[in-house]
Tab-separated table of C-alpha atoms in Angstrom:
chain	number	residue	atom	x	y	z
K	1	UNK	CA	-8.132	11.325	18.203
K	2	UNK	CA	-5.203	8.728	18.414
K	3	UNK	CA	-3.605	10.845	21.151
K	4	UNK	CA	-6.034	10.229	23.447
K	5	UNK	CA	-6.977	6.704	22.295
K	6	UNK	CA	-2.999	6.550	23.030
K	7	UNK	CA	-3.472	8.087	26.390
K	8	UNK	CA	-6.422	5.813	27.481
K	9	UNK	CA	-4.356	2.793	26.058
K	10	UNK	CA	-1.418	3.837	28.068
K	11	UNK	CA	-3.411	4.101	31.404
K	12	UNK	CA	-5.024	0.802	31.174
K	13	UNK	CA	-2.033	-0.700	30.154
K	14	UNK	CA	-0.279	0.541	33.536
K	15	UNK	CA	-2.907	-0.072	36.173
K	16	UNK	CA	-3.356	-3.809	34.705
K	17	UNK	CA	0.088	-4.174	34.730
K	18	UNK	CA	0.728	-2.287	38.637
K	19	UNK	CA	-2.156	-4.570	39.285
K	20	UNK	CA	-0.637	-7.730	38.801
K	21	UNK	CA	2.588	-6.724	39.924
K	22	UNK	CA	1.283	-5.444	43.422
K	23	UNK	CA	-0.754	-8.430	43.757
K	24	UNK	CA	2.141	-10.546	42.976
K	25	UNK	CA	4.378	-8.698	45.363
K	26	UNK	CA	2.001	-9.071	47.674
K	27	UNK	CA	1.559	-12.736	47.004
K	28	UNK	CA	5.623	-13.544	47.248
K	29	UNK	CA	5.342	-11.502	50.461
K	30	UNK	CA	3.002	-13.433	52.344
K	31	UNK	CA	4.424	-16.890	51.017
K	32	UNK	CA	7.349	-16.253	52.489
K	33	UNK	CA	5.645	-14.853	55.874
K	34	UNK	CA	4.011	-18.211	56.403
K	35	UNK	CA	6.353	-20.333	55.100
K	36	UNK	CA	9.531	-18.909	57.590
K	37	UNK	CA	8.012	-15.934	59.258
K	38	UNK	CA	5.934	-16.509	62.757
K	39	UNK	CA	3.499	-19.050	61.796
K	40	UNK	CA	6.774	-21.615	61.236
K	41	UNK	CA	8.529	-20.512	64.145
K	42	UNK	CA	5.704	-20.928	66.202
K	43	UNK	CA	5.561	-24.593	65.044
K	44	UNK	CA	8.424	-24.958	65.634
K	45	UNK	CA	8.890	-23.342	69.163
K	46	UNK	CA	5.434	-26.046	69.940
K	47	UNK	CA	7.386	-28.553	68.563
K	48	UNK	CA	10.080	-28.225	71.340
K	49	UNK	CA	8.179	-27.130	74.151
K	50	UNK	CA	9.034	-30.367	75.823
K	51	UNK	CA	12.634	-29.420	75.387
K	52	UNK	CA	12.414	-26.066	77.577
K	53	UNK	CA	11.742	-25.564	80.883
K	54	UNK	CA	9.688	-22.457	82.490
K	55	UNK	CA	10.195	-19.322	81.309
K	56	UNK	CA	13.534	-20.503	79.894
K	57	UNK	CA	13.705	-19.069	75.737
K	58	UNK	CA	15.451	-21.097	73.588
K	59	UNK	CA	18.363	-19.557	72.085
K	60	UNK	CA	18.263	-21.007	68.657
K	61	UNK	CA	14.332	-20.146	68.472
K	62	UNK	CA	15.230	-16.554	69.150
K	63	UNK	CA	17.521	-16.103	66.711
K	64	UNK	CA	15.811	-17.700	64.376
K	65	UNK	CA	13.226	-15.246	64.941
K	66	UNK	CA	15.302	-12.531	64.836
K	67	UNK	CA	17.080	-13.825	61.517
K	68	UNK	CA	13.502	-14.363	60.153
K	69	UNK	CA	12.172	-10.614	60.885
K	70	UNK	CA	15.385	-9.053	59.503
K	71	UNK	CA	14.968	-11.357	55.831
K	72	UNK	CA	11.202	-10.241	56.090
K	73	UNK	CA	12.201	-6.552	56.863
K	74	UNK	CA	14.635	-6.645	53.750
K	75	UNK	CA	11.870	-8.538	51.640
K	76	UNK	CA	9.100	-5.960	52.346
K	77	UNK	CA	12.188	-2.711	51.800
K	78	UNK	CA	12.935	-4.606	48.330
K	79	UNK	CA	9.436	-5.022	47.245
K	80	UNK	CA	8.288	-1.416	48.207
K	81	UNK	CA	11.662	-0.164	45.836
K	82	UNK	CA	10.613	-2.815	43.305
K	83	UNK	CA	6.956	-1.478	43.269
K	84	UNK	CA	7.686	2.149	43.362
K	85	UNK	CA	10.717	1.655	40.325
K	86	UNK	CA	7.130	0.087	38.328
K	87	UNK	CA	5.242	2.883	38.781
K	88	UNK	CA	7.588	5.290	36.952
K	89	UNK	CA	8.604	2.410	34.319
K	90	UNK	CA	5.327	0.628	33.311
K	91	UNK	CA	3.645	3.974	32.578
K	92	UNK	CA	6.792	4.888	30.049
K	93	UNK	CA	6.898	1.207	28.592
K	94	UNK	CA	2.755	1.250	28.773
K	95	UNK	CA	3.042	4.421	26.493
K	96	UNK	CA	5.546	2.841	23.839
K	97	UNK	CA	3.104	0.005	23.740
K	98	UNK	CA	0.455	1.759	23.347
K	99	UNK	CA	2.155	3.612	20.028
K	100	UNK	CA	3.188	0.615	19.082
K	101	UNK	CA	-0.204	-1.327	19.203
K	102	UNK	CA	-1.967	1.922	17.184
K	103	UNK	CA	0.840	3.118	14.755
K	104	UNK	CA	-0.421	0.486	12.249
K	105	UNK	CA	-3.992	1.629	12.723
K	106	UNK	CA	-2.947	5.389	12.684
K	107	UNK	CA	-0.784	4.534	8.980
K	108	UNK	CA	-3.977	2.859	7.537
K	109	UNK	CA	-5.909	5.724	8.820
K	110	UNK	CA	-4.135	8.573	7.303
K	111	UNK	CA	-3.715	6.918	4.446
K	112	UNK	CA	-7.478	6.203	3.824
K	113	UNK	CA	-7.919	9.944	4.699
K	114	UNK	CA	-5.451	10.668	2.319
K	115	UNK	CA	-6.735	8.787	-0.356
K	116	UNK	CA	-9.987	9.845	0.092
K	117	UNK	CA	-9.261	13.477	0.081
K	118	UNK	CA	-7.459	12.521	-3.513
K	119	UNK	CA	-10.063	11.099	-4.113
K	120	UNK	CA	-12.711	13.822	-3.964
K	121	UNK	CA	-10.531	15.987	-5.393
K	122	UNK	CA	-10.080	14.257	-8.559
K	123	UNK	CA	-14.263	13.680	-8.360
K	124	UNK	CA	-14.698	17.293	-8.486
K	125	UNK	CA	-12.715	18.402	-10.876
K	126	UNK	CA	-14.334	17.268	-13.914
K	127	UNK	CA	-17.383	17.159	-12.301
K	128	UNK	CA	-17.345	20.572	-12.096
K	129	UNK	CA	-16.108	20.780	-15.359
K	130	UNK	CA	-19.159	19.447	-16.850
K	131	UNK	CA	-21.462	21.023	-14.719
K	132	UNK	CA	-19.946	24.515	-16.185
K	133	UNK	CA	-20.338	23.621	-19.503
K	134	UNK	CA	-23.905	22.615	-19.255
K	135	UNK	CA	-24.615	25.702	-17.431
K	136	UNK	CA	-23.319	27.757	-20.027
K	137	UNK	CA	-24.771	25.675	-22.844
K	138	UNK	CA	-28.521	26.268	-21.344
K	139	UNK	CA	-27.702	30.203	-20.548
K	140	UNK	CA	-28.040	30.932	-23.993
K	141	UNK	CA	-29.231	29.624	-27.498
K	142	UNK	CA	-25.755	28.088	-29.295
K	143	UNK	CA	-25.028	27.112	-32.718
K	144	UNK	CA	-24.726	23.159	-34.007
K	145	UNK	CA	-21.050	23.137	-33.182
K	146	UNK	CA	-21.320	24.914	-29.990
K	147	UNK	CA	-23.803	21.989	-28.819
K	148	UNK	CA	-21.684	19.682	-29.920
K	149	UNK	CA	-18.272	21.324	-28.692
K	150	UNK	CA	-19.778	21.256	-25.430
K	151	UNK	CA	-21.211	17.917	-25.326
K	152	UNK	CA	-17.512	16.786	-26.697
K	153	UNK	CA	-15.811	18.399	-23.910
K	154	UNK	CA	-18.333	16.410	-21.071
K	155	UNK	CA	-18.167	13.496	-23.124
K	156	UNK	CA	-14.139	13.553	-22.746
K	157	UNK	CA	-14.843	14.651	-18.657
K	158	UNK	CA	-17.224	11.429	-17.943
K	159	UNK	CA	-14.539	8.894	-19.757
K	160	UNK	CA	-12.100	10.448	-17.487
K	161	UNK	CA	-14.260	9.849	-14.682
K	162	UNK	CA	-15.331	6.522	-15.670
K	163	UNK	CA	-11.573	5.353	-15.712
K	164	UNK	CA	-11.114	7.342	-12.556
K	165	UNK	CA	-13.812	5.358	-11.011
K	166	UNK	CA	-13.252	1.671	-12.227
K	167	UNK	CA	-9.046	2.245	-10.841
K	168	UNK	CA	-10.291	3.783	-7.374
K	169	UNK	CA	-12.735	-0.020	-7.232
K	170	UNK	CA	-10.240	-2.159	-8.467
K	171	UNK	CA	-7.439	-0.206	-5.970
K	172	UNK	CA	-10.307	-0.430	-2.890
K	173	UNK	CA	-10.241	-4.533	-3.669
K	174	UNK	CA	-9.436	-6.169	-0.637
K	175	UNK	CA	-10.414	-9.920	-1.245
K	176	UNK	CA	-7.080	-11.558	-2.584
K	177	UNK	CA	-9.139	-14.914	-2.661
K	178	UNK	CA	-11.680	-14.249	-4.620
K	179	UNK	CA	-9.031	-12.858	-7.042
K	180	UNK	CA	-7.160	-16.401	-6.749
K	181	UNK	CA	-10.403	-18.304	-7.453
K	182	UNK	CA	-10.340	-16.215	-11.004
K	183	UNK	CA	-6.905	-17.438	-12.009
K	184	UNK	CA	-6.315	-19.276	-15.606
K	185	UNK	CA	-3.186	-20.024	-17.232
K	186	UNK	CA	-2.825	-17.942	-20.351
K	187	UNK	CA	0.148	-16.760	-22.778
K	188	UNK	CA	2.394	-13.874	-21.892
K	189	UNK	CA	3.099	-12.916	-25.259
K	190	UNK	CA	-0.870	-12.515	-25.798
K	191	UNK	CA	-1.361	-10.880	-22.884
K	192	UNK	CA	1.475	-8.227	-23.324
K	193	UNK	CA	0.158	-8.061	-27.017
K	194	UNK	CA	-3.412	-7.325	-25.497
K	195	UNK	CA	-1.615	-4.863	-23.346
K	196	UNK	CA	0.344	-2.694	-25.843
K	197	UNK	CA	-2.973	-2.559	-27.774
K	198	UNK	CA	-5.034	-1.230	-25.079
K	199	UNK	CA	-2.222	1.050	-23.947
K	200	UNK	CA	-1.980	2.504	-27.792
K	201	UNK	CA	-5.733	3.179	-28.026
K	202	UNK	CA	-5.678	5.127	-25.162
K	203	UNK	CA	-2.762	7.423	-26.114
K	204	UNK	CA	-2.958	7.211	-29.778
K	205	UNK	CA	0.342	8.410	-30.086
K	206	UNK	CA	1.083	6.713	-33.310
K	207	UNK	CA	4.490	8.107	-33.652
K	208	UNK	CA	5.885	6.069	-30.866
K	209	UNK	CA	7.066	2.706	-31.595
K	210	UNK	CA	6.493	-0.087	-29.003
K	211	UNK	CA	8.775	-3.200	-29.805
K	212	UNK	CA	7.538	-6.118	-28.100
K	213	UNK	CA	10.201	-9.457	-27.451
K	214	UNK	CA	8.796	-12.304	-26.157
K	215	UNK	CA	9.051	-16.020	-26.573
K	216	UNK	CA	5.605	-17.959	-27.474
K	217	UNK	CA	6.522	-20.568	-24.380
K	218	UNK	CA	5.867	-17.993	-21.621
K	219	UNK	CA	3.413	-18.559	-19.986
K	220	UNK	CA	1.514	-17.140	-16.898
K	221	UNK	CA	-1.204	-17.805	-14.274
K	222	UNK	CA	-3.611	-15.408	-12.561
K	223	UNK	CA	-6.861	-13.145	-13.519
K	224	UNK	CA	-5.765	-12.147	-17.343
K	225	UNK	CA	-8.156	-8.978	-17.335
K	226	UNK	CA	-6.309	-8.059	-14.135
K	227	UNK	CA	-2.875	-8.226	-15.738
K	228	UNK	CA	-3.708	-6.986	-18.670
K	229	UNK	CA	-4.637	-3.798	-17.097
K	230	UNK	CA	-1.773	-3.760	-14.919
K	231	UNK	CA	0.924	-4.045	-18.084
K	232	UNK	CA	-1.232	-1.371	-19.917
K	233	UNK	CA	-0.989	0.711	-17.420
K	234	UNK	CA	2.322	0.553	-17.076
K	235	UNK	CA	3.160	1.091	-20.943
K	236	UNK	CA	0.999	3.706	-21.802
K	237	UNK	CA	2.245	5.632	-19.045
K	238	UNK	CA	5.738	5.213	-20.789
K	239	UNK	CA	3.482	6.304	-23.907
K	240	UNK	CA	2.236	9.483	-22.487
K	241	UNK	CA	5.884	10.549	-21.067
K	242	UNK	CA	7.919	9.598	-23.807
K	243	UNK	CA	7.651	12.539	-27.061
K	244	UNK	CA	10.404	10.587	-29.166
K	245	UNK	CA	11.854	7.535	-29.493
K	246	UNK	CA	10.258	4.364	-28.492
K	247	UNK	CA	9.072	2.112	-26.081
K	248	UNK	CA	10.669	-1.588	-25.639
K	249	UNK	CA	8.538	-4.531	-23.773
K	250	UNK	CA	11.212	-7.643	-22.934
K	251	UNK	CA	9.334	-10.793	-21.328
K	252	UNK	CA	11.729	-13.941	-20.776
K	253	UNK	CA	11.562	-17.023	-18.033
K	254	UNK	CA	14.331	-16.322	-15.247
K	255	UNK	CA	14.467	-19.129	-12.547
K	256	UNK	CA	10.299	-20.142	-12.773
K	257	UNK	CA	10.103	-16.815	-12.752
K	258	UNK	CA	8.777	-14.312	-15.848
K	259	UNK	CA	10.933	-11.233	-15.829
K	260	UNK	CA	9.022	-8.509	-18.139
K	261	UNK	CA	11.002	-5.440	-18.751
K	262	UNK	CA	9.565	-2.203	-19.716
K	263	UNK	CA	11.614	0.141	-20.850
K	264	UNK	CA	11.312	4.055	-21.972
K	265	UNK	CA	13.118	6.812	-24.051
K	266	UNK	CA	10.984	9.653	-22.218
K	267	UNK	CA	11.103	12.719	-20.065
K	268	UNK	CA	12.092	10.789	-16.730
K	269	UNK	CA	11.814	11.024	-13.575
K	270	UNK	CA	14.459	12.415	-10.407
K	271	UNK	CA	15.206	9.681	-7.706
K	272	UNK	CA	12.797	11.365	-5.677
K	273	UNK	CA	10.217	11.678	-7.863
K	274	UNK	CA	10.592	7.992	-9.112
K	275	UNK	CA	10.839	6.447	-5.208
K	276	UNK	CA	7.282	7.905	-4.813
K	277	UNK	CA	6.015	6.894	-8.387
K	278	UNK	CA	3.812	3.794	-7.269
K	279	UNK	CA	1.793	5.972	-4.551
K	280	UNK	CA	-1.658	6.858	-4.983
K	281	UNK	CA	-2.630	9.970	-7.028
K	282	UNK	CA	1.602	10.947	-7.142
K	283	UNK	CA	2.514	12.742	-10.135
K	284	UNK	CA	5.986	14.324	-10.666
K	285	UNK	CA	6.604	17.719	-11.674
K	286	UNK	CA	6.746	17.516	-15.656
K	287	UNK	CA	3.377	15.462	-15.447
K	288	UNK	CA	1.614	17.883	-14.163
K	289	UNK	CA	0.531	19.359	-17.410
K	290	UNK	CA	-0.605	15.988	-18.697
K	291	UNK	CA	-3.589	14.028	-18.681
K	292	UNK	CA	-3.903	11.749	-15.920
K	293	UNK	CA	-5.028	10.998	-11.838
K	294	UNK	CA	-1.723	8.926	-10.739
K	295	UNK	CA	-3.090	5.818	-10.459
K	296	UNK	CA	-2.110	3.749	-13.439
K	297	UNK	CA	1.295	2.521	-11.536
K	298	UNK	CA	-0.270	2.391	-8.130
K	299	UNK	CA	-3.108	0.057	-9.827
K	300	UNK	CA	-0.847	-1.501	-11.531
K	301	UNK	CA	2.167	-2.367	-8.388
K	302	UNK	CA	-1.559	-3.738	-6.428
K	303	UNK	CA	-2.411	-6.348	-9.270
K	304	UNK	CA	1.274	-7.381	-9.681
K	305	UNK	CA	1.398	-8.145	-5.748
K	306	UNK	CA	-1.951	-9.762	-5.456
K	307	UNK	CA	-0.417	-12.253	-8.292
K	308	UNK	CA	2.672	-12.757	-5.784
K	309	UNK	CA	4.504	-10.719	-8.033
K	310	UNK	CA	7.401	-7.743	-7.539
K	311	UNK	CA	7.447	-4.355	-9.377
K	312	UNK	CA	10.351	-2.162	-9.266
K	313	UNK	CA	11.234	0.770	-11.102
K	314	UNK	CA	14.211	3.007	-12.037
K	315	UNK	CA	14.615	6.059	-13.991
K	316	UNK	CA	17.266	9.539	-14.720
K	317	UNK	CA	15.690	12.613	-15.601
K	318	UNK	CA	15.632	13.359	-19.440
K	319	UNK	CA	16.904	9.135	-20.356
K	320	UNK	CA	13.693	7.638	-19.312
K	321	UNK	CA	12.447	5.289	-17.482
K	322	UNK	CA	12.533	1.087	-16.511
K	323	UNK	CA	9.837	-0.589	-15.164
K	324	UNK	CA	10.575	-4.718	-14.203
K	325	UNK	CA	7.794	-6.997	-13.038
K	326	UNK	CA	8.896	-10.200	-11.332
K	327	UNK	CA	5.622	-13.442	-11.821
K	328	UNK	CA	5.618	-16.647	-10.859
K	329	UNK	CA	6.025	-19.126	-14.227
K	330	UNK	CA	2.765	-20.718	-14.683
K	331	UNK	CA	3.780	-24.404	-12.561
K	332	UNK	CA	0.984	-26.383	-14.701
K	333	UNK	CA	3.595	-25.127	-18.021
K	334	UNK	CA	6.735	-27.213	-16.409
């Protein structure tokens, strides 16, 4: 599809660009006919007709006439080159236009179809999940439990779904504005509280200590439910890779800015794997196994950067992994 929308682009581009060359060619061309060709030798020549007698030519007309159809001779030789050189150059530089002018329509594109082929994917998987389950539930009489070990196991599908379904809205939000007309200021250290307590609940990994250090005086501006998920999402994916040890949150004001530091003792993450970590529905290699659609961090790096904040991440296979979020200070708090 975009190779011919290229093609058509690059067509256009070159006949409305021979267009106005050619007519400008011819344009300079005829300018200079008038203006020193026969038209101003004639005036000339009826100028001094006084001057001459009979048939006698005047010398200086004639070679003025002869100087004048040489320049014109040259003029027309240099515009012909100049107009044929245009019609093997504007139809190359038409083309790289062209790319240029749809590569950031042909990124967005495949990466809508991309996401939305994620997308279904993750639909359908628990979808059919539950759809199994049901179908063998009504196949044949069951006992108590079996009812209820099937309605357990859709009951776990359609939470995953819901979750699934409330990250791909927030992650389709578009309207920055609206998000700015939501902003409060609020507490960091409550917020990140809020956040470690959401993030536990979902894991319930009770084993894993999360050691929070942050001063009372931070404070932040922007949609708190927004940020809240954002930071949860960010620790309790440190919760669900991390088997031992512990997870450390660091918040502290660095030049008007609010550095918070997340940091992990988990499984980790290759360079590779952890330079593709904030993409849509990525997961690396050991998370396969685990629960999850890979969309906590790219939720998470879209509500940090709709607050006019940075995310950045770093992490070594098998020592874990650092997460730092760059906000702006609250200004009404100075």
């Amino acid at each position: 599809m975009f190779r011919r929308t290229i093609l058509l682009l690059t067509l256009q581009y070159s006949l409305f660009i021979l267009g106005i060359c050619t007519l400008f060619s011819f344009g300079v061309y005829r300018y200079v006919d008038r203006s020193f060709g026969g038209d101003y030798i004639n005036s000339i020549s009826s100028g001094r007709s006084g001057v001459t007698q009979g048939d006698e030519t005047d010398p200086q007309l004639t070679g003025a006439q002869e100087a004048t159809d040489a320049g014109l001779d040259i003029l027309h030789h240099g515009l012909l080159l100049f107009n044929g050189g245009l019609v093997v150059l504007v139809p190359l530089l038409s083309f790289i236009m062209a790319r240029r002018a749809l590569k950031p329509i042909q990124e967005n594109y495949e990466s809508q179809q991309h996401f939305v082929d994620n997308a279904s994917h993750e639909l359908r998987t628990p979808l059919a999940i539950i759809q199994g389950e049901l179908e063998l539930a009504l196949k044949r009489p069951r006992s108590v439990k079996g009812y209820q070990e099937t309605l357990l196991t859709s009951l776990e599908k359609v939470g995953g779904l819901s979750t699934l379904t409330h990250s791909l809205l927030l992650l389709a939000r578009k309207n920055k504005l609206k998000i700015e007309r939501s902003f409060t200021s609020f507490s960091g250290l409550s917020l990140l509280q809020e956040a470690i307590k959401l993030a536990q609940g979902h894991q319930q990994k009770k084993h894993i200590l999360v050691l929070l250090h942050a001063s009372h005086s931070i404070n932040l501006r922007g949609n708190a439910q927004l940020l809240t998920q954002a930071f949860a999402n960010i620790i309790e994916n440190s919760l669900k890779f991390t088997e031992k040890g512990k997870v450390t949150v660091i918040a502290r004001e660095v030049n008007n800015t609010v550095l918070i530091v997340i940091q992990d003792t988990g499984t980790g993450m290759s360079k590779k794997e952890a330079s593709k970590a904030f993409e849509r529905f990525y997961r690396a290699e050991t998370s396969r196994t685990t629960a999850g659609h890979g969309l906590g961090l790219a939720l998470a790096k879209q509500i940090i950067e709709e607050h006019g904040g940075k995310i950045s991440l770093i992490s070594l296979p098998y020592e874990g992994t650092t997460v730092t979020v760059v906000l702006p200070l609250d200004p009404l708090s100075s």
